[in-house]
Coordinates of C-alpha atoms in Angstrom, one line a residue:
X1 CA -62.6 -124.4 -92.7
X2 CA -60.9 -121.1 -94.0
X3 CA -62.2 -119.3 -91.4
X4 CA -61.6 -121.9 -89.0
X5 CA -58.0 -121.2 -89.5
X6 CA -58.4 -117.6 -89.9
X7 CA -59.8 -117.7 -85.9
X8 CA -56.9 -119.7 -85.0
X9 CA -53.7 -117.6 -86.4
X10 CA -55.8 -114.5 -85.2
X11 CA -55.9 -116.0 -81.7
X12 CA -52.0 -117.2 -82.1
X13 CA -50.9 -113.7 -82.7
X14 CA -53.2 -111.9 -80.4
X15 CA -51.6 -114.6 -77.6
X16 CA -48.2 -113.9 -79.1
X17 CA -48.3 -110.6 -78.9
X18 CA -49.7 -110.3 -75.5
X19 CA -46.9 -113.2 -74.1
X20 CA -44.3 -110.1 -75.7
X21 CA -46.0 -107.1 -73.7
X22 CA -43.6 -105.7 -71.2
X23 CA -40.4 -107.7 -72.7
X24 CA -39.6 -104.9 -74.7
X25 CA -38.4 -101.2 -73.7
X26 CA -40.9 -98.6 -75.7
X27 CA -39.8 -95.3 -74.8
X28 CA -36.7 -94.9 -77.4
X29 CA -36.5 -95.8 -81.1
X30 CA -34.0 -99.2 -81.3
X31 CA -32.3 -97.5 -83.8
X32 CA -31.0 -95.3 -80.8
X33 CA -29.4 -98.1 -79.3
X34 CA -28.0 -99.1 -82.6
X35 CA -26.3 -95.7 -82.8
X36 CA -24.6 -96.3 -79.6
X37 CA -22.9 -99.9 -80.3
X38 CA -22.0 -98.4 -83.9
X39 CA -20.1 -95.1 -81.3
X40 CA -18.6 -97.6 -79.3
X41 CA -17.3 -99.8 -82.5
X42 CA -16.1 -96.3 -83.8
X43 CA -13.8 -96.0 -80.9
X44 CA -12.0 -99.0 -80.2
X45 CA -11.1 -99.6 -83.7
X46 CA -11.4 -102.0 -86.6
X47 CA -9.2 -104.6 -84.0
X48 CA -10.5 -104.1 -81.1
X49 CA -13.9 -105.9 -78.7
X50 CA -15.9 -104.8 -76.3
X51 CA -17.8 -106.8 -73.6
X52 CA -20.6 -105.0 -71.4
X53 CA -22.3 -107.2 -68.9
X54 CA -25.8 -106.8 -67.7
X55 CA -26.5 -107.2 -63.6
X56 CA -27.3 -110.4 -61.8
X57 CA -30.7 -112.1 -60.9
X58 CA -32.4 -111.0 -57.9
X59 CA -31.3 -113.4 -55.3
X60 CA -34.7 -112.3 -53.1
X61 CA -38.5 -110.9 -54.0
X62 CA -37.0 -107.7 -55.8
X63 CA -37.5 -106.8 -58.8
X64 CA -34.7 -107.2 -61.3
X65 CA -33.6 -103.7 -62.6
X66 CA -30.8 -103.9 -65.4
X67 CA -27.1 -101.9 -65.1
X68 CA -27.3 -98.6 -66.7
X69 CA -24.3 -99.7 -68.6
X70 CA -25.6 -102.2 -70.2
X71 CA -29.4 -101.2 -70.7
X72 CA -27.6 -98.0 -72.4
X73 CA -26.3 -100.4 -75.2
X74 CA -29.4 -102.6 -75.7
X75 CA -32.4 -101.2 -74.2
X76 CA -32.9 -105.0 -72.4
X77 CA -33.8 -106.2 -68.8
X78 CA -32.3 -109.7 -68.7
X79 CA -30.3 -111.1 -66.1
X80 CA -26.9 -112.8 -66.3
X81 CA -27.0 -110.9 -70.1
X82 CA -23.7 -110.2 -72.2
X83 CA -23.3 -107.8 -75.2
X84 CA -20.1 -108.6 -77.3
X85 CA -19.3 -105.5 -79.4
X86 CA -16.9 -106.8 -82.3
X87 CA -14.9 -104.0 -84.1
X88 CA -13.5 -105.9 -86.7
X89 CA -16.6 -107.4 -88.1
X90 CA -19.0 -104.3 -86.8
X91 CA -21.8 -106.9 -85.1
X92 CA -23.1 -107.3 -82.0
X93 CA -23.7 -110.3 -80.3
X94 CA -26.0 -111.0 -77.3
X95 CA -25.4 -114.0 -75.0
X96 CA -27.9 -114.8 -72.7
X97 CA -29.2 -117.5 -70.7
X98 CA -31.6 -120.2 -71.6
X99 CA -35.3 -120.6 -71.3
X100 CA -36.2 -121.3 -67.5
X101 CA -39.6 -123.0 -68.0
X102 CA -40.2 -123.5 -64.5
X103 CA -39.8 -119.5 -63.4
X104 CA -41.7 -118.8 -66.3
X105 CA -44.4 -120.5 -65.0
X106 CA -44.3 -118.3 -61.9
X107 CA -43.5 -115.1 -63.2
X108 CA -44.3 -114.7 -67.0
X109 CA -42.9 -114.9 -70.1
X110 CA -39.0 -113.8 -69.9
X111 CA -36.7 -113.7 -73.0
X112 CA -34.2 -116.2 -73.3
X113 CA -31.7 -117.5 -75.8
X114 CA -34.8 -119.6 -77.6
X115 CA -35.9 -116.1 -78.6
X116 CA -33.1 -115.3 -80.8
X117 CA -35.6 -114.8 -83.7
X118 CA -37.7 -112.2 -81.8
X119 CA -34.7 -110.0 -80.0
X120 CA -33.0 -110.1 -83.4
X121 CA -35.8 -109.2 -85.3
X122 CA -37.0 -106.1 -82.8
X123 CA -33.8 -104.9 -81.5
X124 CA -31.8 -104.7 -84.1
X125 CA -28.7 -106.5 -82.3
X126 CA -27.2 -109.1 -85.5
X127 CA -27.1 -112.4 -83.3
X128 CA -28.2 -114.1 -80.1
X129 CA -26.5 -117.0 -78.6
X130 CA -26.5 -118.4 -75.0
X131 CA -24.3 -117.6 -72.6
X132 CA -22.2 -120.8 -72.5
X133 CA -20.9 -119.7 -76.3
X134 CA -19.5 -116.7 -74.9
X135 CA -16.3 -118.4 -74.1
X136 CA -15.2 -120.8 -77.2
X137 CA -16.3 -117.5 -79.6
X138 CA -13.5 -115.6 -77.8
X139 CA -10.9 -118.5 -77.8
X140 CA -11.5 -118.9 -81.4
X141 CA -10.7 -114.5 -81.6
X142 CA -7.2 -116.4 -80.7
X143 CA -5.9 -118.6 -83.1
X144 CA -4.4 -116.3 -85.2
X145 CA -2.8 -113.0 -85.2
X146 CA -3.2 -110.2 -84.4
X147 CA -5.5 -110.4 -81.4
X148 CA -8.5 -108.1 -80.9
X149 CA -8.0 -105.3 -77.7
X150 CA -10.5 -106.2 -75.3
X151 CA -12.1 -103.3 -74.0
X152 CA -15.0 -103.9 -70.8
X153 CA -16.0 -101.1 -68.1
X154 CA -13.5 -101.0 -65.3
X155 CA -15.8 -98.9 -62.9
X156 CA -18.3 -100.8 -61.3
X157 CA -21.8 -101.0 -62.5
X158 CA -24.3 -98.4 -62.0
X159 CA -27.7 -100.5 -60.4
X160 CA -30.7 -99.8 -58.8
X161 CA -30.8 -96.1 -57.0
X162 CA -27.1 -96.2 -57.9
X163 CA -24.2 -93.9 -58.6
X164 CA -20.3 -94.7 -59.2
X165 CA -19.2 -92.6 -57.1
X166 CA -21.2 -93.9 -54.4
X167 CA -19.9 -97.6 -55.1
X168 CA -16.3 -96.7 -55.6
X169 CA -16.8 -95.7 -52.2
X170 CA -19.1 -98.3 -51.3
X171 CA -16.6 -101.0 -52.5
X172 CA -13.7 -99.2 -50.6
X173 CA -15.5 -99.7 -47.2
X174 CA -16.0 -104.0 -47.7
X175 CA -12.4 -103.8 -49.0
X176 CA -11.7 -102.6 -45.4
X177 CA -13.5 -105.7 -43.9
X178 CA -11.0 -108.8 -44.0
X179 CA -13.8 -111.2 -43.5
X180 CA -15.1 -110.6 -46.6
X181 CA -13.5 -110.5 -50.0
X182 CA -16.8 -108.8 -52.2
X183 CA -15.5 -107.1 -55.3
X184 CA -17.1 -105.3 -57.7
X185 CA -18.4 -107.9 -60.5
X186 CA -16.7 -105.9 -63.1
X187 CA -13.2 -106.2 -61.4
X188 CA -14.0 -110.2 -61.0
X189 CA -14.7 -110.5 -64.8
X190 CA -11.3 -108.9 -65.9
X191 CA -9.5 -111.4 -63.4
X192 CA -11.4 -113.7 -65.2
X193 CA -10.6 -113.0 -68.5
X194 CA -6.8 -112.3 -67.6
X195 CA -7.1 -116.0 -66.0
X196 CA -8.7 -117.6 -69.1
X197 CA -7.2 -115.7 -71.9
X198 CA -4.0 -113.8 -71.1
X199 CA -3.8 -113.5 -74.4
X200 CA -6.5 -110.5 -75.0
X201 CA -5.1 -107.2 -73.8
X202 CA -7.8 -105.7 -71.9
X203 CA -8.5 -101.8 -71.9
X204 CA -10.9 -99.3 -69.8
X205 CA -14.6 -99.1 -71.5
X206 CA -15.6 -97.0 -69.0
X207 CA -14.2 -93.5 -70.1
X208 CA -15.5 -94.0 -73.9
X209 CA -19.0 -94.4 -72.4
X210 CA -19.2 -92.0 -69.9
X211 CA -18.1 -89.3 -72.5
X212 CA -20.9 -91.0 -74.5
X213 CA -23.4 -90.6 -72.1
X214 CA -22.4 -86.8 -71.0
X215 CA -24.3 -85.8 -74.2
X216 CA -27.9 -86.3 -73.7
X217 CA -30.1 -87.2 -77.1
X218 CA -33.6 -85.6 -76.9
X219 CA -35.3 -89.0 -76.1
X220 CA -33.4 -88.7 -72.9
X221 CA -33.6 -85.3 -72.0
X222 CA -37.4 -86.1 -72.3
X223 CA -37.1 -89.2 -70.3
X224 CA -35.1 -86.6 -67.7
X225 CA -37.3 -83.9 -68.2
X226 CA -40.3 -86.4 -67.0
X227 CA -38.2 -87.5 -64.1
X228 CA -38.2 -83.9 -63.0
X229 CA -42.1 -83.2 -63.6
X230 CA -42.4 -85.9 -61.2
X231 CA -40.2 -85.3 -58.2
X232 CA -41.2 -81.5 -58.4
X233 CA -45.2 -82.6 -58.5
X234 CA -44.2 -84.5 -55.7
X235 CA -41.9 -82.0 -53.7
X236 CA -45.3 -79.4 -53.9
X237 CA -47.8 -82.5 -52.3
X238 CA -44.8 -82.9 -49.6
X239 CA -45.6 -79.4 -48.7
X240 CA -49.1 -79.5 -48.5
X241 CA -49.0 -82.0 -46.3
X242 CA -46.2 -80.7 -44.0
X243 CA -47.8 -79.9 -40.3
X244 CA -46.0 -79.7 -37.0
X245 CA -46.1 -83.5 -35.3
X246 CA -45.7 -84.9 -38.9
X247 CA -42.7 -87.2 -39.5
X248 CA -40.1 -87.0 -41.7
X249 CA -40.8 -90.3 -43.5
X250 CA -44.6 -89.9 -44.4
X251 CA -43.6 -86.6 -46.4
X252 CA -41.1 -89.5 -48.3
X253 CA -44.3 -91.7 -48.2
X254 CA -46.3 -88.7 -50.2
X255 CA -44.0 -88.2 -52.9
X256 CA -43.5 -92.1 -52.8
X257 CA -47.3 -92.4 -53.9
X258 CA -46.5 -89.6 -56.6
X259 CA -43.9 -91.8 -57.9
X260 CA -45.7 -95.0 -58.5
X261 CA -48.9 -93.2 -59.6
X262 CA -46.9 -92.0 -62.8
X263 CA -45.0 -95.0 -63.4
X264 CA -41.7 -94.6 -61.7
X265 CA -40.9 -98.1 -59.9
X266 CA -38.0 -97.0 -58.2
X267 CA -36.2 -94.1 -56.5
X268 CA -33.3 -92.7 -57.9
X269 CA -31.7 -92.4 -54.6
X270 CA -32.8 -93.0 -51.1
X271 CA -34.9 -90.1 -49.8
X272 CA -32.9 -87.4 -48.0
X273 CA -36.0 -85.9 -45.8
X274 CA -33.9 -83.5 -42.5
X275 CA -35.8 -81.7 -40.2
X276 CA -34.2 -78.7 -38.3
X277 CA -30.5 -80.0 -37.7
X278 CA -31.0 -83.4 -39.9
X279 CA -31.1 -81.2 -42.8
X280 CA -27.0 -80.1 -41.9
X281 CA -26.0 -84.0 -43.4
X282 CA -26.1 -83.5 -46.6
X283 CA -26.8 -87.2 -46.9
X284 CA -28.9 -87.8 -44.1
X285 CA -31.5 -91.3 -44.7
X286 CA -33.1 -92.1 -41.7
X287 CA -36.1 -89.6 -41.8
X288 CA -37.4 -91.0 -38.6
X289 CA -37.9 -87.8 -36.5
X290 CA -41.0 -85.9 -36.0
X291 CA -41.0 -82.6 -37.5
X292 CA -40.9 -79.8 -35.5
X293 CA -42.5 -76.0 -35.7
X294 CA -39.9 -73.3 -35.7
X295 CA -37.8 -75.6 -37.7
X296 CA -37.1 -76.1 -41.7
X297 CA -37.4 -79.2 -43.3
X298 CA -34.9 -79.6 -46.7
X299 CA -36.3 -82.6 -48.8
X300 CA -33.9 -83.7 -51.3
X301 CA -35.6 -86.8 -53.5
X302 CA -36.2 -87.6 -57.3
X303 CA -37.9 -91.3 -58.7
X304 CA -35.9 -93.3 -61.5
X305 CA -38.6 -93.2 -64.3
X306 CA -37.8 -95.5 -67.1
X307 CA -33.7 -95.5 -66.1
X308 CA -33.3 -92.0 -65.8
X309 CA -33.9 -89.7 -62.7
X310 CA -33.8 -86.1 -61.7
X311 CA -32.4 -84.1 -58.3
X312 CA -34.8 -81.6 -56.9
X313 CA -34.3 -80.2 -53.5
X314 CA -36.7 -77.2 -51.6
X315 CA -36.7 -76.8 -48.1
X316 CA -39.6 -75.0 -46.1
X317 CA -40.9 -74.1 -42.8
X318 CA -42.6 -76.6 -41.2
X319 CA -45.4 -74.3 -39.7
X320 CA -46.1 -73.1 -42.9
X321 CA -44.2 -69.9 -42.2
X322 CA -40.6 -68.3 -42.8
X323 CA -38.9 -66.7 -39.8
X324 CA -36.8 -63.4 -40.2
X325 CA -33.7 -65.0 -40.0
X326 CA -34.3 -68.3 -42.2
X327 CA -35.8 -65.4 -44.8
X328 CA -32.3 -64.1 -44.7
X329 CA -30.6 -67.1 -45.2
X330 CA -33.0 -68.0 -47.9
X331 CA -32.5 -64.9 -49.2
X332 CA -28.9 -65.6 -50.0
X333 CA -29.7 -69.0 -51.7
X334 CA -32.7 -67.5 -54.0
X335 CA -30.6 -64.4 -54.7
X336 CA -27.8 -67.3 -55.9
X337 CA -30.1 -69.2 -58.1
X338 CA -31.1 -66.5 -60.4
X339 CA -27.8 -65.0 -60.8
X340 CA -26.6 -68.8 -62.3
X341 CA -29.6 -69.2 -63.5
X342 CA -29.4 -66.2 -66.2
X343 CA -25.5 -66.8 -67.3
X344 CA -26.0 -70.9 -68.5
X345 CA -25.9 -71.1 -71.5
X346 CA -23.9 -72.9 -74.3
X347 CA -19.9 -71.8 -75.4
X348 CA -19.1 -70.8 -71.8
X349 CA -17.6 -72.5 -68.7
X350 CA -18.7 -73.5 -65.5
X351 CA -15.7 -72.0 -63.5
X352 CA -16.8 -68.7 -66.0
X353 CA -20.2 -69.0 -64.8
X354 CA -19.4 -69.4 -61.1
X355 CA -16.4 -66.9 -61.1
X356 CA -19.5 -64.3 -62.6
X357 CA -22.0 -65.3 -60.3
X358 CA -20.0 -64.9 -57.1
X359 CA -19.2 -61.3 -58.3
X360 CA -22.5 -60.7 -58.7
X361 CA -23.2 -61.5 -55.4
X362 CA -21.0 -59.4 -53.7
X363 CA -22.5 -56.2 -53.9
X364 CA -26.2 -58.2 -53.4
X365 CA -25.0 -59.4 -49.9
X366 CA -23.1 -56.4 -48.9
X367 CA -26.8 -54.8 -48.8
X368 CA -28.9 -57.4 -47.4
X369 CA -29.8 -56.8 -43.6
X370 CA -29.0 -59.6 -41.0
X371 CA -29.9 -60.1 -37.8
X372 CA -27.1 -62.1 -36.6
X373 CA -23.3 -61.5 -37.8
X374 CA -22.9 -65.5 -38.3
X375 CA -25.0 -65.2 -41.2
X376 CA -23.5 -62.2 -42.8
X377 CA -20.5 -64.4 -42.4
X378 CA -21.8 -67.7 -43.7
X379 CA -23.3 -65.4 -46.7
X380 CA -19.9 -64.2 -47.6
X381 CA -18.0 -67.4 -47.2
X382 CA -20.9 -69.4 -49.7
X383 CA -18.9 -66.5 -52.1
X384 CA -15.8 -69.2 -52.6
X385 CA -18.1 -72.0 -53.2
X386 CA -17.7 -73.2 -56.3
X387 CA -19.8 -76.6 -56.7
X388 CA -23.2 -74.4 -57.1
X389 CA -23.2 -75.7 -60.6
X390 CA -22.9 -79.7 -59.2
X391 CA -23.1 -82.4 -61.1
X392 CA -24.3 -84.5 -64.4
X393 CA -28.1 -85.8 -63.5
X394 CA -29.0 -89.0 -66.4
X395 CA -29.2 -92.8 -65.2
X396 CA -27.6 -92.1 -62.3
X397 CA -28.1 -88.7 -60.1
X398 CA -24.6 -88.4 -59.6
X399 CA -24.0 -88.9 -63.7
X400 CA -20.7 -89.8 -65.7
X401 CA -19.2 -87.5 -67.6
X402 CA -17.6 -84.3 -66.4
X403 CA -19.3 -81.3 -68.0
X404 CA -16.6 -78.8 -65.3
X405 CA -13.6 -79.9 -68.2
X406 CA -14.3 -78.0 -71.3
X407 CA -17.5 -75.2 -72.5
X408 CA -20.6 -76.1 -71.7
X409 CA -22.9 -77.7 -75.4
X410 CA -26.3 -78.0 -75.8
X411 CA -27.5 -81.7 -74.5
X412 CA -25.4 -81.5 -71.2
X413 CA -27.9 -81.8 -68.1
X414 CA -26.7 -81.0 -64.5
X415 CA -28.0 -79.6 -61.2
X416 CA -28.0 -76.0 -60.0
X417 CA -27.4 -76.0 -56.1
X418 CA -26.6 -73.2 -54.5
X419 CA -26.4 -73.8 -50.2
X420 CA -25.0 -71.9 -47.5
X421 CA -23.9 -73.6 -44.4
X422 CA -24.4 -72.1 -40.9
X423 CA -21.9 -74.6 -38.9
X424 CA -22.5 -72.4 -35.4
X425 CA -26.4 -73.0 -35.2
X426 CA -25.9 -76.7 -37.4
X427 CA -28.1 -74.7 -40.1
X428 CA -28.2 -75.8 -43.9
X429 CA -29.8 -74.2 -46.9
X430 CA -30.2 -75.0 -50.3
X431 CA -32.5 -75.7 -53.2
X432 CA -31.6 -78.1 -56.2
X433 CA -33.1 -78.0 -59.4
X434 CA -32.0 -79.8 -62.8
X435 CA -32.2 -78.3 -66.5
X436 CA -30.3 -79.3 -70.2
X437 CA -28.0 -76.6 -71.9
X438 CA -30.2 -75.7 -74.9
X439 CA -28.3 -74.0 -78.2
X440 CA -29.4 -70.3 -76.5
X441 CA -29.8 -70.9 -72.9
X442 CA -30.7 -73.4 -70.6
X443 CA -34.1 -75.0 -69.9
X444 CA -35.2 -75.7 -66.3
X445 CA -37.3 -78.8 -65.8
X446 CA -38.4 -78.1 -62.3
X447 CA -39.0 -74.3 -62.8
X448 CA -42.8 -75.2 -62.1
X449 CA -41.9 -75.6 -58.2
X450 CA -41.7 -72.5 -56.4
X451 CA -38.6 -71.0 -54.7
X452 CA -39.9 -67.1 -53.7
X453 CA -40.7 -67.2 -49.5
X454 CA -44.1 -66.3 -50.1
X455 CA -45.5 -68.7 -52.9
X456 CA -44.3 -71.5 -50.9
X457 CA -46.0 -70.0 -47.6
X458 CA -49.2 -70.3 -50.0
X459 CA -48.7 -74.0 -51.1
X460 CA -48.4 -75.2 -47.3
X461 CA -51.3 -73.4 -46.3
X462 CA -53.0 -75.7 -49.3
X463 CA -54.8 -79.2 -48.2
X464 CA -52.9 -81.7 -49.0
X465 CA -52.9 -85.9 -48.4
X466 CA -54.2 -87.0 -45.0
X467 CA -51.4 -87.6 -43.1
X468 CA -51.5 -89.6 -39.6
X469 CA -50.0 -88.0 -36.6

């Protein structure tokens, strides 16, 4: 009989355990997530809330992906989630939905508010309650004075291949549609709040975060790092399978296959694959044209692995070899690279390390041969660009946090992108590559894929995937 019930609680917890496979995030330590809330309690005082929402539920057959805002706090992927971040009594709260039996049925085991015991108990967070107690637990925050400060995110929430910059802009554009009165769900839960309890006082979240998040910790620089190892793998079998008569989307649909080979679900950002003249929009998506010989192609695409992505960019000859005048051009941009390359490092400025760079460069150009005067031109004009050192890479490859404002500290990650821009012949040049600031340097997680003219030659001239043409 003993061993009768011995099977039994074996098989229970084997079965319990396997229901809770996948529920549970297992790349950081909880504690991590702890740290943050405990940050965020830190700075808006011993009277003051904070509410972070998660995203929505799929309304289709996608796959639910969580905010970065939120899954930065709590490491969760439930839909329709809250986290209530209470100063004065430093606790968090989860409110969540409750148990959908039927979906379950069809999908798997999700976490629900009838899990309480289990998120408490692995995550860390003090309390789960559903989502319906998220109201009467602030209206009892108001009986008596003084009332909390509300603080909640103000920008809107950074989703699947997402940035804020592209949804502040994003937004702006439906806001010009009067048909249509879409908001950000952020702006809609303040109006809410305001409506139901005027009382609260409600402040900006979002620049306490993003300074937060400016500052990666090395789980995430690992998580980046990773990110990077992928795209670049993946930029490298995009080469090798570049011919003449191949089109621009099946090198996407190479590096695609990388992607979901090592575990990266999703892209970071939609795949910027320009032949020839495509390449001169910086943003260009449709990567429907065939690729030509004669011409450059300029691929520009990193996967989100685990919530975090990368921004590598190379751009090559499609025939497998450089002319004499796009080895000029590329010239210029390699001859960049290494010159900010060698002056990152921690205690000095960006505007230092571009103002040093560019004079640098002077003398380098000056003695490079061209064979047309527009590119001696467009060389010495790239002089006054000063966004080679671009922009924070973390959740999101357009990141929060502006590392441009103060000196540079070890944890910051951004992109080096030098590019020259040949407006006469529609021309565009550049390669992108993303690294951390390290206490003596900077370390380079794409380094591994080539930039020098001839190395690349050599990887193109390398079987690669079968392509169809």
């Amino acid at each position: 009989m003993k061993k009768q019930i011995c099977v039994v609680l074996l098989l229970a917890f084997t079965l319990n355990v396997s229901a809770q496979e996948g529920l549970f995030q297992k790349d950081f330590e909880w504690k991590e997530f702890t740290d943050r809330r405990n940050r965020i309690m830190d700075s808006i005082g011993s009277n003051g809330i904070a509410i972070v929402q998660g995203a929505l539920s799929v309304t289709s057959f996608e796959v639910f992906r969580q905010t970065n805002e939120f899954y930065y706090l709590t490491g969760l992927e439930i839909p329709h989630a809250y986290i209530l971040l209470d100063g004065r009594k430093r606790k968090s709260t989860l409110y969540i939905p409750h148990r959908d039996e039927g979906r379950e049925r069809g999908e798997g085991k999700r976490l629900s508010a009838e899990d309480a015991t289990l998120i408490v108990g692995t995550t860390g967070i003090e309390e789960v309650k559903s989502i319906e107690m998220l109201s009467p637990n602030l209206a009892s925050m108001l009986i008596r004075y003084p009332f909390p400060s509300m603080f909640t995110p103000h920008s809107p929430g950074e989703g699947k291949a997402g940035s804020r910059d592209e949804a502040v802009i994003g937004y702006a554009r439906i806001a010009a549609d009067p048909w249509t009165d879409e908001t950000p769900k952020e702006s809609r839960f303040i109006q809410l709040m305001q409506e139901r309890f005027p009382q609260f006082e409600i402040k900006d979240l979002s620049p306490i975060m993003d300074e937060m998040r400016l500052i990666k910790s090395e789980k995430e620089i690992e998580l980046i790092k990773k990110a990077s190892q992928i795209a670049g793998a993946a930029l490298i079998e995009a080469m090798k399978a570049t011919k003449p008569g191949v089109m621009e989307y099946q090198l996407g649909a190479v590096a695609k296959y990388h992607y979901l080979m090592n575990d990266a679900k999703y892209d970071g950002y939609s795949a910027i694959i320009g032949g020839g003249n495509n390449a001169w929009h910086g943003h260009y998506f449709h990567n429907k044209d065939k690729l030509k010989a004669g011409d450059m192609v300029l691929m520009d695409y990193a996967p989100d692995y685990h919530y975090y992505t990368s921004d590598v960019t190379r751009i090559w000859p499609v025939n497998g070899k450089f002319t004499q005048g796009q080895i000029e051009l590329y010239g210029v941009i390699t001859a960049w690279y290494k010159e900010l390359m060698k002056r990152i490092k921690p205690g000095v400025s960006a505007q230092q390390i571009t103002e040093e760079t560019a004079a640098a460069l002077k003398p380098i150009i000056a003695k490079m041969k061209f064979s047309k005067e527009i590119y001696r031109k467009a060389a010495e004009g790239a002089l006054t660009f000063t966004g080679a050192l671009s922009h924070p890479v973390g959740m999101a490859v357009h990141d929060v946090g502006n590392y441009k404002k103060d000196l540079l500290v070890p944890g910051m990650v951004f992109s080096i992108d030098p590019m020259i821009w040949i407006p006469e012949e529609k021309l565009y040049v550049r390669v992108e590559d993303v690294g951390v600031v390290t206490d003596t340097g900077f370390e380079n997680f794409s380094a591994f894929v080539p930039i020098e003219v001839k190395e690349i030659e050599k990887i193109i001239q390398n079987a690669g995937m079968n392509v169809p043409r």
